[in-house]
XYZ file of C-alpha atoms in Angstrom:
760
model
C 24.830 1.593 -14.331
C 21.439 0.901 -15.928
C 20.004 -0.495 -12.706
C 21.180 2.603 -10.809
C 19.586 4.907 -13.375
C 16.319 2.959 -13.308
C 16.307 2.992 -9.517
C 16.876 6.777 -9.483
C 13.929 7.296 -11.783
C 11.721 5.547 -9.225
C 13.168 7.108 -6.080
C 15.034 3.978 -4.961
C 18.457 4.561 -3.418
C 21.442 2.445 -4.472
C 23.581 3.710 -1.606
C 23.174 5.585 1.676
C 25.344 7.421 4.173
C 24.983 6.411 7.832
C 27.477 9.192 8.680
C 28.905 12.114 6.661
C 32.144 10.323 5.812
C 30.736 6.869 5.101
C 28.817 5.582 2.068
C 27.321 2.098 1.927
C 26.248 0.431 -1.302
C 22.834 -1.256 -1.402
C 22.860 -4.867 -2.686
C 21.545 -5.186 -6.261
C 19.123 -7.909 -5.097
C 17.544 -5.371 -2.712
C 17.163 -2.745 -5.451
C 15.610 -5.324 -7.802
C 13.165 -6.482 -5.068
C 12.125 -2.933 -4.200
C 11.592 -2.023 -7.853
C 9.440 -5.131 -8.230
C 7.298 -3.935 -5.303
C 6.816 -0.699 -7.291
C 5.668 -2.660 -10.352
C 9.011 -2.385 -12.208
C 10.565 -5.616 -13.523
C 14.363 -5.320 -13.276
C 15.148 -9.013 -12.896
C 17.533 -9.228 -15.848
C 19.760 -6.731 -17.730
C 17.309 -6.974 -20.673
C 14.407 -6.106 -18.348
C 16.349 -3.131 -17.022
C 17.023 -1.831 -20.544
C 13.374 -2.284 -21.516
C 12.086 -0.442 -18.438
C 14.665 2.339 -18.899
C 13.554 2.915 -22.472
C 9.907 3.009 -21.437
C 10.554 5.321 -18.471
C 12.831 7.740 -20.322
C 10.589 7.953 -23.402
C 7.523 8.650 -21.300
C 6.776 12.375 -21.505
C 4.181 13.913 -19.157
C 2.902 17.404 -19.528
C 1.989 17.325 -15.845
C 2.908 14.973 -13.027
C -0.033 13.083 -11.436
C -0.219 15.542 -8.544
C 0.764 19.158 -8.627
C 1.281 21.387 -5.546
C 0.853 25.119 -5.352
C 1.634 26.950 -2.110
C -0.227 30.137 -1.190
C 1.857 33.220 -1.968
C 4.772 31.264 -3.462
C 6.094 30.779 -7.003
C 4.334 28.248 -9.174
C 6.021 24.829 -9.505
C 8.039 24.256 -12.692
C 5.305 22.024 -14.091
C 2.969 25.059 -14.296
C 5.438 27.926 -14.600
C 7.044 26.182 -17.619
C 3.866 25.640 -19.642
C 4.088 26.757 -23.267
C 2.773 30.265 -23.892
C -0.854 30.261 -24.845
C -1.681 27.105 -22.888
C -5.177 27.021 -21.414
C -5.456 26.034 -17.753
C -8.731 25.132 -16.087
C -9.060 24.372 -12.352
C -12.146 22.670 -10.944
C -12.831 21.350 -7.472
C -13.006 17.575 -7.093
C -16.541 16.342 -6.333
C -15.386 14.450 -3.252
C -14.032 17.677 -1.790
C -17.204 19.681 -2.386
C -20.355 19.231 -0.300
C -22.022 21.712 -2.625
C -21.437 19.357 -5.526
C -23.104 16.535 -3.643
C -26.106 18.820 -3.335
C -26.155 19.313 -7.095
C -24.393 22.655 -7.223
C -20.800 22.212 -8.365
C -18.781 25.463 -8.317
C -17.868 26.979 -11.664
C -14.352 26.131 -12.818
C -11.605 28.714 -12.986
C -10.208 29.129 -16.510
C -7.019 30.952 -17.415
C -4.421 31.051 -20.124
C -0.660 31.125 -19.849
C 0.757 34.397 -21.240
C 4.356 33.943 -20.146
C 5.718 35.084 -23.501
C 3.957 36.873 -26.333
C 0.412 38.148 -25.811
C -2.176 35.443 -26.159
C -5.739 35.316 -27.335
C -8.551 36.542 -25.030
C -8.875 34.568 -21.807
C -12.080 33.158 -20.290
C -12.249 34.102 -16.619
C -14.885 34.131 -13.881
C -17.008 37.327 -13.820
C -15.459 40.190 -11.919
C -11.786 39.338 -12.615
C -9.375 41.766 -14.178
C -7.316 40.649 -17.206
C -3.655 40.069 -16.402
C -4.156 40.258 -12.655
C -5.297 38.259 -9.681
C -8.988 37.897 -8.911
C -10.663 41.005 -7.614
C -11.945 40.253 -4.129
C -14.580 42.948 -4.305
C -16.030 41.766 -7.579
C -15.662 38.007 -7.132
C -18.824 35.936 -7.511
C -20.427 34.834 -4.272
C -20.050 31.192 -3.233
C -23.023 28.840 -3.259
C -24.519 28.816 0.218
C -24.168 25.017 0.216
C -20.539 25.003 -0.806
C -17.690 24.474 1.681
C -15.090 27.262 2.019
C -12.591 25.293 -0.059
C -15.144 25.161 -2.903
C -15.669 28.902 -3.192
C -14.441 30.760 -6.285
C -11.063 32.429 -5.941
C -10.811 35.316 -3.478
C -14.191 34.661 -1.937
C -14.338 35.652 1.698
C -16.535 32.722 2.696
C -14.346 31.906 5.698
C -11.380 33.719 7.234
C -9.584 30.367 7.659
C -10.026 29.364 4.062
C -9.686 32.739 2.338
C -7.186 32.224 -0.482
C -4.220 34.458 -1.086
C -4.490 36.890 -3.953
C -1.947 36.812 -6.754
C 1.500 37.955 -5.757
C 4.588 39.062 -7.644
C 5.878 35.518 -7.297
C 3.165 34.129 -9.599
C 2.657 35.006 -13.277
C -0.093 37.476 -14.078
C -2.247 34.876 -15.819
C -2.451 32.693 -12.733
C -5.676 32.927 -10.693
C -4.891 31.448 -7.270
C -7.480 28.792 -6.475
C -8.876 28.462 -2.937
C -7.158 26.123 -0.569
C -8.239 22.592 -1.356
C -7.841 19.645 -3.688
C -8.873 20.314 -7.261
C -8.514 18.918 -10.769
C -6.324 20.885 -13.171
C -6.721 20.547 -16.928
C -4.115 21.877 -19.333
C -4.350 22.224 -23.133
C -1.319 23.461 -25.054
C -1.381 25.302 -28.393
C -0.127 22.154 -30.103
C -3.200 20.269 -28.754
C -1.514 18.281 -26.011
C -3.724 17.741 -23.017
C -3.145 16.745 -19.411
C -5.188 16.360 -16.236
C -3.768 16.158 -12.748
C -4.716 16.578 -9.092
C -3.976 20.093 -7.879
C -3.294 20.587 -4.168
C -3.618 24.266 -3.263
C -2.112 24.505 0.225
C -1.591 27.247 2.781
C 2.087 28.063 3.239
C 2.204 26.902 6.871
C 0.262 24.789 9.334
C -1.433 26.612 12.254
C 0.832 27.563 15.127
C 0.326 27.280 18.907
C -1.535 30.348 20.158
C 1.038 30.836 22.921
C 3.813 29.109 24.764
C 2.365 26.326 26.892
C 3.110 23.214 28.881
C 1.200 19.978 28.969
C 1.309 16.295 29.820
C 2.470 13.341 27.762
C 0.738 10.090 28.689
C 0.030 6.602 27.373
C -3.731 6.560 27.853
C -4.040 2.848 28.728
C -1.649 3.409 31.698
C -3.908 6.067 33.273
C -6.458 4.159 35.357
C -9.040 5.963 37.422
C -11.412 4.612 40.073
C -14.038 4.062 37.357
C -11.809 2.455 34.664
C -12.531 -0.980 33.261
C -8.953 -2.255 33.673
C -7.196 0.388 31.573
C -7.372 4.107 30.993
C -10.110 5.329 28.680
C -11.491 8.423 26.972
C -13.432 9.409 30.081
C -10.174 9.466 31.988
C -8.587 11.537 29.207
C -11.392 14.089 29.371
C -11.023 14.267 33.177
C -7.251 14.711 32.986
C -7.566 17.459 30.421
C -10.290 19.292 32.310
C -8.330 19.148 35.580
C -4.977 20.057 34.054
C -6.391 23.016 32.119
C -8.290 24.479 35.031
C -5.919 23.663 37.925
C -2.502 23.894 36.324
C -3.015 26.163 33.326
C -1.848 23.390 31.004
C -2.288 23.888 27.293
C -2.406 20.320 26.004
C -2.377 16.585 26.757
C -0.545 14.332 24.300
C -1.607 10.689 24.097
C -0.348 7.564 22.369
C -1.960 6.467 19.058
C -5.541 5.455 19.678
C -5.788 3.602 16.349
C -7.781 0.393 16.002
C -5.776 -2.683 16.984
C -5.684 -6.056 15.292
C -8.028 -8.288 17.351
C -6.934 -11.635 18.723
C -5.544 -13.328 21.756
C -3.135 -11.997 22.493
C -3.616 -8.673 20.761
C -0.378 -6.942 19.754
C -0.191 -4.432 22.657
C 1.853 -1.866 20.708
C -0.221 1.177 19.754
C 2.309 1.746 16.954
C 1.332 -1.398 14.934
C -2.427 -0.960 14.456
C -4.930 -2.594 12.189
C -6.122 0.810 11.006
C -4.810 4.325 11.477
C -8.001 5.818 10.032
C -10.354 4.742 12.827
C -9.947 4.675 16.637
C -10.218 1.585 18.789
C -13.474 1.191 20.754
C -11.531 -0.423 23.631
C -10.918 3.209 24.682
C -14.641 3.887 25.165
C -15.920 4.835 28.582
C -18.990 2.643 28.435
C -21.092 4.397 31.100
C -20.824 7.721 29.200
C -22.712 6.386 26.210
C -26.272 7.820 26.471
C -27.896 4.476 25.634
C -26.104 2.768 28.530
C -28.685 4.028 31.022
C -31.520 2.489 29.010
C -30.205 -1.052 28.742
C -32.885 -3.437 29.979
C -30.592 -6.234 31.123
C -29.214 -4.391 34.130
C -28.117 -7.564 35.891
C -25.713 -8.503 33.066
C -24.355 -4.966 32.952
C -23.823 -4.969 36.715
C -21.961 -8.297 36.474
C -19.735 -6.955 33.700
C -19.059 -3.816 35.692
C -18.031 -5.899 38.719
C -15.723 -7.985 36.535
C -14.173 -4.773 35.204
C -13.656 -3.518 38.738
C -11.847 -6.788 39.499
C -9.555 -6.210 36.514
C -8.683 -2.724 37.791
C -8.203 -4.073 41.305
C -5.761 -6.698 40.009
C -3.735 -4.057 38.165
C -3.756 -1.470 40.897
C -3.276 -3.651 43.987
C -2.136 -7.121 42.969
C 0.676 -6.467 40.536
C -1.178 -7.652 37.420
C -0.385 -6.202 34.024
C -2.915 -4.303 31.950
C -4.811 -7.016 29.997
C -6.227 -5.288 26.912
C -7.851 -8.495 25.710
C -9.762 -9.035 28.955
C -10.821 -5.394 28.995
C -12.130 -5.624 25.481
C -14.031 -8.848 26.136
C -15.955 -7.151 28.943
C -16.550 -3.944 26.989
C -17.629 -5.878 23.873
C -20.307 -7.741 25.839
C -21.532 -4.462 27.380
C -21.548 -2.710 24.021
C -23.559 -5.545 22.478
C -26.292 -4.652 24.985
C -25.906 -0.917 24.516
C -26.365 -0.966 20.794
C -29.632 -2.842 21.169
C -31.132 0.324 22.664
C -32.863 2.333 19.893
C -31.248 5.666 19.150
C -33.280 8.811 19.681
C -34.165 10.692 16.481
C -31.449 13.267 17.065
C -28.748 10.695 17.769
C -29.816 8.577 14.802
C -29.502 11.637 12.582
C -26.000 12.265 13.983
C -25.057 8.628 13.342
C -26.341 8.854 9.792
C -24.283 12.000 9.219
C -21.196 10.158 10.503
C -21.845 7.246 8.106
C -22.199 9.644 5.177
C -19.096 11.571 6.189
C -16.903 8.495 6.484
C -18.314 6.705 3.450
C -16.609 3.680 1.896
C -13.636 3.816 4.214
C -15.771 3.129 7.306
C -17.785 0.422 5.561
C -14.561 -1.349 4.583
C -13.178 -1.072 8.088
C -16.360 -2.361 9.700
C -16.630 -5.195 7.198
C -13.013 -6.218 7.912
C -13.840 -6.277 11.659
C -16.909 -8.465 10.990
C -14.981 -10.847 8.739
C -12.179 -11.096 11.297
C -14.705 -12.291 13.867
C -15.571 -15.191 11.548
C -12.291 -15.996 9.798
C -9.574 -14.676 12.104
C -7.551 -11.423 12.111
C -5.171 -12.191 9.205
C -6.975 -11.557 5.918
C -4.242 -13.356 3.980
C -5.619 -16.615 5.508
C -9.246 -15.916 4.708
C -11.085 -17.795 1.919
C -9.715 -16.504 -1.366
C -12.975 -14.830 -2.381
C -12.848 -12.592 0.695
C -9.292 -11.386 0.282
C -10.483 -8.843 -2.298
C -12.690 -6.193 -0.693
C -14.426 -5.590 -4.070
C -15.098 -9.188 -5.022
C -18.627 -10.652 -5.449
C -17.862 -13.027 -2.546
C -17.054 -10.109 -0.299
C -20.281 -8.369 -1.376
C -22.271 -11.462 -0.384
C -20.453 -11.614 2.935
C -21.307 -7.949 3.556
C -25.000 -8.678 3.100
C -24.798 -11.737 5.357
C -22.941 -9.855 8.086
C -24.880 -6.583 7.868
C -25.748 -6.531 11.588
C -22.113 -7.005 12.606
C -20.994 -4.370 10.068
C -23.471 -1.925 11.630
C -22.244 -2.879 15.084
C -18.661 -1.950 14.226
C -19.769 1.239 12.430
C -21.695 2.191 15.573
C -18.639 1.613 17.751
C -16.537 3.808 15.448
C -19.127 6.570 15.808
C -19.320 6.254 19.596
C -15.568 6.386 19.881
C -15.378 9.417 17.624
C -17.989 11.218 19.746
C -16.018 10.548 22.950
C -12.814 11.750 21.246
C -14.669 14.968 20.396
C -15.941 15.227 23.989
C -12.368 14.971 25.299
C -11.293 17.800 23.047
C -14.289 19.890 24.160
C -13.370 19.223 27.776
C -9.868 20.461 27.117
C -11.088 23.573 25.311
C -13.677 24.305 28.010
C -10.862 24.132 30.590
C -8.979 26.882 28.777
C -6.431 24.746 26.895
C -5.093 26.577 23.889
C -4.339 23.342 21.996
C -6.159 20.491 23.801
C -5.667 16.858 22.905
C -2.566 16.021 20.841
C -3.198 12.777 18.962
C -0.397 10.565 17.689
C -0.096 9.156 14.144
C 1.819 5.879 13.961
C 4.270 5.466 11.059
C 2.470 2.448 9.639
C -0.022 -0.376 10.076
C -0.029 -4.123 10.725
C 0.379 -6.173 7.525
C -2.681 -8.298 8.349
C -4.990 -5.471 9.353
C -7.988 -3.571 7.974
C -6.053 -0.846 6.138
C -3.872 -3.262 4.143
C -6.957 -5.288 3.189
C -9.037 -2.283 2.094
C -6.142 -0.468 0.323
C -4.095 -3.318 -1.078
C -2.956 -1.444 -4.180
C -1.553 1.359 -2.046
C 0.834 -0.827 -0.037
C 4.088 -2.276 -1.367
C 3.899 -6.097 -1.296
C 6.582 -8.080 0.518
C 8.155 -4.945 1.991
C 8.491 -3.700 5.553
C 9.499 -0.306 6.992
C 12.442 -0.095 9.339
C 15.724 1.732 9.984
C 19.234 1.251 8.633
C 22.174 0.269 10.859
C 23.417 3.147 12.951
C 25.511 3.857 16.044
C 22.721 2.689 18.319
C 21.775 -0.504 16.464
C 24.381 -2.100 14.177
C 21.826 -4.646 12.894
C 19.257 -2.033 11.777
C 15.535 -2.365 12.522
C 12.569 -4.052 10.864
C 9.301 -2.673 12.237
C 7.026 -5.105 10.385
C 4.951 -2.309 8.775
C 4.253 -2.406 5.058
C 4.947 0.950 3.366
C 2.715 3.015 1.154
C 3.702 3.040 -2.519
C 4.713 6.603 -3.415
C 3.645 6.145 -7.047
C 0.128 5.019 -6.107
C -0.206 7.901 -3.614
C 0.720 10.410 -6.336
C -1.557 8.770 -8.963
C -4.541 8.952 -6.596
C -3.923 12.477 -5.457
C -2.911 11.253 -2.006
C -6.509 10.319 -1.298
C -5.694 7.714 1.343
C -3.338 10.093 3.112
C -5.854 12.900 2.983
C -8.578 10.744 4.461
C -6.267 9.516 7.190
C -5.310 13.010 8.263
C -8.801 14.399 8.069
C -10.159 11.670 10.298
C -7.450 12.176 12.916
C -7.555 15.989 12.926
C -11.349 16.214 13.084
C -11.341 15.758 16.873
C -7.818 16.961 17.818
C -6.119 20.147 18.837
C -2.816 18.962 17.421
C -1.256 15.930 15.780
C 2.099 14.352 16.577
C 3.562 12.440 13.614
C 5.768 9.540 14.628
C 8.973 9.317 12.560
C 8.037 12.435 10.587
C 11.065 11.844 8.350
C 8.844 9.231 6.649
C 7.191 12.093 4.761
C 10.473 12.337 2.840
C 11.853 8.808 2.711
C 11.479 5.415 4.344
C 13.838 2.487 4.792
C 12.281 -0.471 2.948
C 13.325 -3.995 3.914
C 12.459 -6.806 1.463
C 10.678 -9.789 3.045
C 13.065 -12.456 4.253
C 16.118 -10.158 4.334
C 17.824 -8.590 7.330
C 17.319 -4.798 7.910
C 20.913 -4.259 6.840
C 19.860 -5.253 3.294
C 17.243 -2.542 3.010
C 17.305 0.733 1.149
C 15.694 4.196 1.171
C 12.681 4.955 -1.027
C 11.779 8.613 -1.423
C 8.311 10.174 -1.297
C 7.162 13.461 -2.784
C 7.706 15.518 0.370
C 6.196 18.621 -1.235
C 2.936 16.828 -1.788
C 2.965 15.066 1.573
C 3.568 18.377 3.366
C 0.992 20.176 1.254
C -1.719 17.657 2.216
C -0.638 17.951 5.845
C -0.760 21.737 5.736
C -4.145 21.709 4.026
C -5.807 19.316 6.461
C -4.248 20.939 9.543
C -5.410 24.319 8.234
C -8.954 23.032 7.782
C -8.953 21.653 11.317
C -7.090 24.596 12.887
C -4.633 22.070 14.403
C -0.989 22.309 15.350
C 1.437 19.661 14.012
C 4.405 18.219 15.879
C 6.895 15.965 14.109
C 8.971 13.334 15.951
C 12.341 14.030 14.271
C 14.669 12.171 16.604
C 17.450 9.886 15.380
C 18.973 9.906 11.886
C 17.531 12.859 9.969
C 18.384 13.527 6.326
C 19.966 16.969 5.707
C 17.376 19.608 4.881
C 14.433 17.751 6.460
C 14.217 19.788 9.633
C 14.508 22.989 7.618
C 11.711 21.919 5.286
C 9.440 21.008 8.205
C 10.207 24.337 9.932
C 9.379 26.243 6.780
C 5.926 24.699 6.769
C 5.362 25.349 10.466
C 5.723 21.727 11.649
C 7.243 21.770 15.151
C 10.090 19.378 15.943
C 10.749 17.289 19.049
C 13.682 18.016 21.337
C 14.592 15.676 24.178
C 16.905 17.092 26.816
C 19.436 14.244 26.958
C 20.042 14.380 23.187
C 20.435 18.120 22.946
C 24.185 18.673 22.847
C 26.493 21.071 21.047
C 27.935 18.397 18.729
C 30.018 20.993 16.830
C 31.407 22.434 20.041
C 32.683 19.353 21.840
C 29.408 17.640 22.628
C 28.630 19.560 25.796
C 25.012 19.963 26.913
C 23.339 22.600 24.770
C 22.641 25.854 26.631
C 18.904 26.589 26.889
C 19.043 29.738 24.761
C 20.508 27.747 21.873
C 17.571 25.349 21.627
C 15.251 25.794 18.680
C 12.022 27.677 19.245
C 9.720 25.654 17.031
C 9.612 22.441 18.969
C 8.054 20.397 21.712
C 10.693 20.184 24.418
C 10.611 17.300 26.875
C 12.785 15.334 29.214
C 11.760 11.910 27.909
C 9.368 9.958 25.684
C 7.512 6.640 25.814
C 10.557 4.889 24.297
C 13.051 6.313 26.797
C 13.702 5.968 30.541
C 11.741 8.152 32.906
C 13.587 11.156 34.264
C 13.962 9.572 37.679
C 15.408 6.398 36.117
C 17.804 8.461 34.008
C 19.013 10.467 36.995
C 19.560 7.386 39.201
C 20.972 5.008 36.551
C 18.069 2.602 37.090
C 17.588 2.303 33.345
C 21.096 0.853 32.982
C 20.591 -1.784 35.652
C 17.257 -2.704 34.045
C 18.918 -3.319 30.716
C 21.635 -5.302 32.484
C 19.046 -7.595 34.164
C 17.526 -8.255 30.750
C 20.858 -9.028 29.098
C 20.663 -6.039 26.705
C 24.025 -4.384 27.433
C 26.876 -4.809 24.963
C 29.505 -3.797 27.552
C 30.049 -4.526 31.192
C 27.629 -3.057 33.744
C 30.459 -0.999 35.293
C 31.386 0.595 31.952
C 27.773 1.414 31.142
C 27.102 2.866 34.600
C 30.251 4.961 34.463
C 29.390 6.443 31.055
C 25.808 7.086 32.106
C 26.865 8.743 35.385
C 29.300 11.009 33.488
C 26.532 12.087 31.059
C 24.120 12.803 33.938
C 26.768 14.675 35.902
C 27.390 17.000 32.967
C 23.717 17.973 32.875
C 23.490 18.398 36.646
C 26.557 20.614 36.604
C 24.945 22.819 33.959
C 21.761 22.987 36.021
C 23.767 23.995 39.037
C 25.674 26.679 37.115
C 22.367 28.109 35.934
C 21.119 28.141 39.554
C 18.300 25.808 38.726
C 19.223 23.287 41.386
C 19.201 25.237 44.681
C 18.744 22.015 46.706
C 22.136 20.674 45.473
C 22.989 17.169 44.341
C 21.486 14.114 45.892
C 17.804 15.165 45.850
C 16.076 13.210 43.082
C 12.801 15.183 43.168
C 14.711 18.465 43.114
C 16.728 17.288 40.114
C 13.564 16.399 38.223
C 12.212 19.885 38.957
C 15.517 21.400 37.815
C 15.322 19.564 34.508
C 11.900 21.063 33.862
C 13.101 24.548 34.939
C 15.698 24.135 32.253
C 13.112 23.143 29.627
C 11.079 26.201 30.548
C 14.191 28.394 30.016
C 14.471 27.271 26.412
C 12.479 29.153 23.741
C 10.446 26.020 22.899
C 6.847 26.729 21.976
C 5.596 23.642 23.865
C 7.013 22.005 26.968
C 5.927 18.418 27.585
C 5.874 16.714 31.004
C 5.901 12.921 30.969
C 3.012 12.199 33.380
C 4.815 9.277 35.112
C 7.616 11.750 35.925
C 5.209 13.681 38.141
C 4.977 10.760 40.575
C 8.516 9.378 40.261
C 7.809 6.319 38.112
C 11.061 4.576 37.207
C 9.746 2.101 34.640
C 9.712 2.771 30.916
C 6.475 2.094 29.098
C 8.366 0.579 26.217
C 11.885 -0.846 26.123
C 13.058 -1.006 22.489
C 14.850 -4.213 21.604
C 12.594 -6.364 23.801
C 9.501 -8.438 23.105
C 8.537 -10.887 25.814
C 11.465 -10.006 28.105
C 9.682 -6.822 29.287
C 5.958 -5.926 29.644
C 5.947 -3.225 26.980
C 2.725 -1.186 26.696
C 1.109 -2.980 29.672
C 2.218 -1.038 32.745
C 0.048 1.353 34.772
C 1.600 4.613 36.014
C 3.340 3.867 39.337
C 5.163 5.585 42.196
C 8.977 5.217 42.815
C 8.450 1.856 44.479
C 6.433 0.498 41.521
C 3.046 0.706 43.223
C 0.380 1.733 40.679
C -1.371 5.034 41.254
C -4.800 6.118 39.997
C -5.704 9.330 38.220
C -7.234 10.560 41.483
C -3.991 9.869 43.356
C -1.893 11.480 40.657
C -3.878 14.698 40.703
C -3.565 14.864 44.502
C 0.163 14.050 44.566
C 2.322 16.588 46.463
C 5.231 15.555 44.218
C 3.200 16.475 41.130
C 2.133 19.828 42.505
C 5.685 20.690 43.545
C 6.899 19.911 40.027
C 4.095 21.779 38.312
C 4.785 24.896 40.385
C 7.831 25.181 38.154
C 5.640 25.336 35.060
C 2.378 26.801 36.273
C 1.660 30.227 34.677
C 1.173 32.928 37.269
C -2.349 34.381 37.144
C -3.602 37.435 39.031
C -5.835 36.669 41.972
C -9.539 36.850 41.193
C -11.830 37.205 44.157
C -15.036 35.113 44.211
C -18.267 37.043 43.706
C -19.041 39.204 46.702
C -15.523 39.017 48.099
C -13.340 42.110 48.206
C -9.785 41.794 47.094
C -7.291 42.740 49.799
């Protein structure tokens, strides 16, 4: 009983429900191990009693982080303050460029008057006692201050204008501007408390209109100019073409996070070294301005020929995408490129980037430099280098200064090309643009875990509990963030991560968005079945997300497929986070399990026929995905049983499409069926409709086959035609099959005559 109570105080589950009528107890050993990873010693009954007494006797006036939502009631921590308490809100220096310039904004002071009248209150000039701040009389913001640093009700920016006080907030409360602040409380009995205050908009930005777009794994999209895999130049080209020619509103890509180096590199984009910084392997080298000024043209020409040979092998000789070989060629070219002096303007831009990214970039670049010398697993480095703040690491930083600068420069170059891809999308008329993908975690040996060791739970891995699809559960090999450290630091690491990703994106997809609420922790050395759920402060996680998305003007899409805790989808919808709906999973489970009619789909979602972890639409319609799993020995039943069940499932959907008159060609025409599936998606009220780019050319191969490692070439396949022959970006955009499919989705625009031509 004591262990359960202690676990509950720290958000650790002692049981879980894989289905509504089943409850599974978590082994005590698991609970004890998870508590230990949170810094709580529960090894013996005496330890449990001691920790319980300490936890239950601990009284906090405020939690470490407090969230206030614009226009909504105050949280209990503030609404329940004793009458007469003094509350002061001040922006954090790190959030305020004006502070860095020596002009910190004045704090907002107020006093709780929830009960009897209190003593006079100190307020900013121009505010009325007992009311919200007067917008007309509010003091003007410092011209150097960011919108989030302006005094309450300042109209410095329409995006950052704070909400005035509403009936849902007490009269003494002066709503602070959107941002991250420090809140100080002093009660009449002289108790004091300080916490991080996150003042968030009520919802994230929404798509400007209904739109369709492409989903693509960028590495798989080779063009005639690629260096063996798709790159950011190809992404900009795809976005510019799709926006102008097809009226598309977005292009969603896989995570472009920095990978752990090595041979072989882990090809999965969902197990990166760092989520904060992109991988320079995605650079289009020739687009870097300094490329044209490299003196050693002969070496560059040789490298370019070698890169062409890599692409030739992938496109015409059946070779897999070799990320390591691509990076080796690009690294050598980039070594030459960075030797070219930057022009004054570009050097100023680079210096701005360094200042903007600060310590986080320096740590990442230093890890990259140290990995070149000591290998990619920092746990195996000399002991003095395992601590990023040790004197030994400081000496290594000085010794490796040139390499640190090299990796900083690559981060900047990659960021500039990400921004160029987004500009290309916007210039082509896309309402959203590039949708970036946030992986659920990072590699245990990578840069993020080295630089932020205190933030990650030791000897723990994120995964999934046993379910109907995988009786053994899943261990993804990703160390989880500690929720207590996140809260104590005001979610600084999470804020920095989101800000970096959203700075050059039109939208963000969050993989396994349920992780904002809870994650399945698996202790090291134990099977996934012996894991348990650990909860996170979803209010704070969503508030940070809403704040950073609001600052960037970016849409947010959550991948909420699979087992979803009750109330999660509703909480996400309330904050404007779109969900993900995949056709084959959308059934009326309360009405017999039949395919869900299009008008019953949710509106606030990205609707698609498939994802990177699922069969292509052509493979699903033909049953090819079942025979593939059979060849790899992944079926748990006979091939005949699996094919029969799959054919029945597909037939139900085709019958619905026929009844809705979306399949005029009738059964037996694969291309027509693919078009019908997308007609159906367009019939739903979904705000965004995603088209898996390989579907446009009939590719039958999945990019990733869950449950496989070396049995299948996950994350290494180029987009191909129905026969498995790779196709280039140029061939895709000219494909009659693609244009026939996109006619289903293309918005109809009135004819505009060229200049000098009369309309008929």
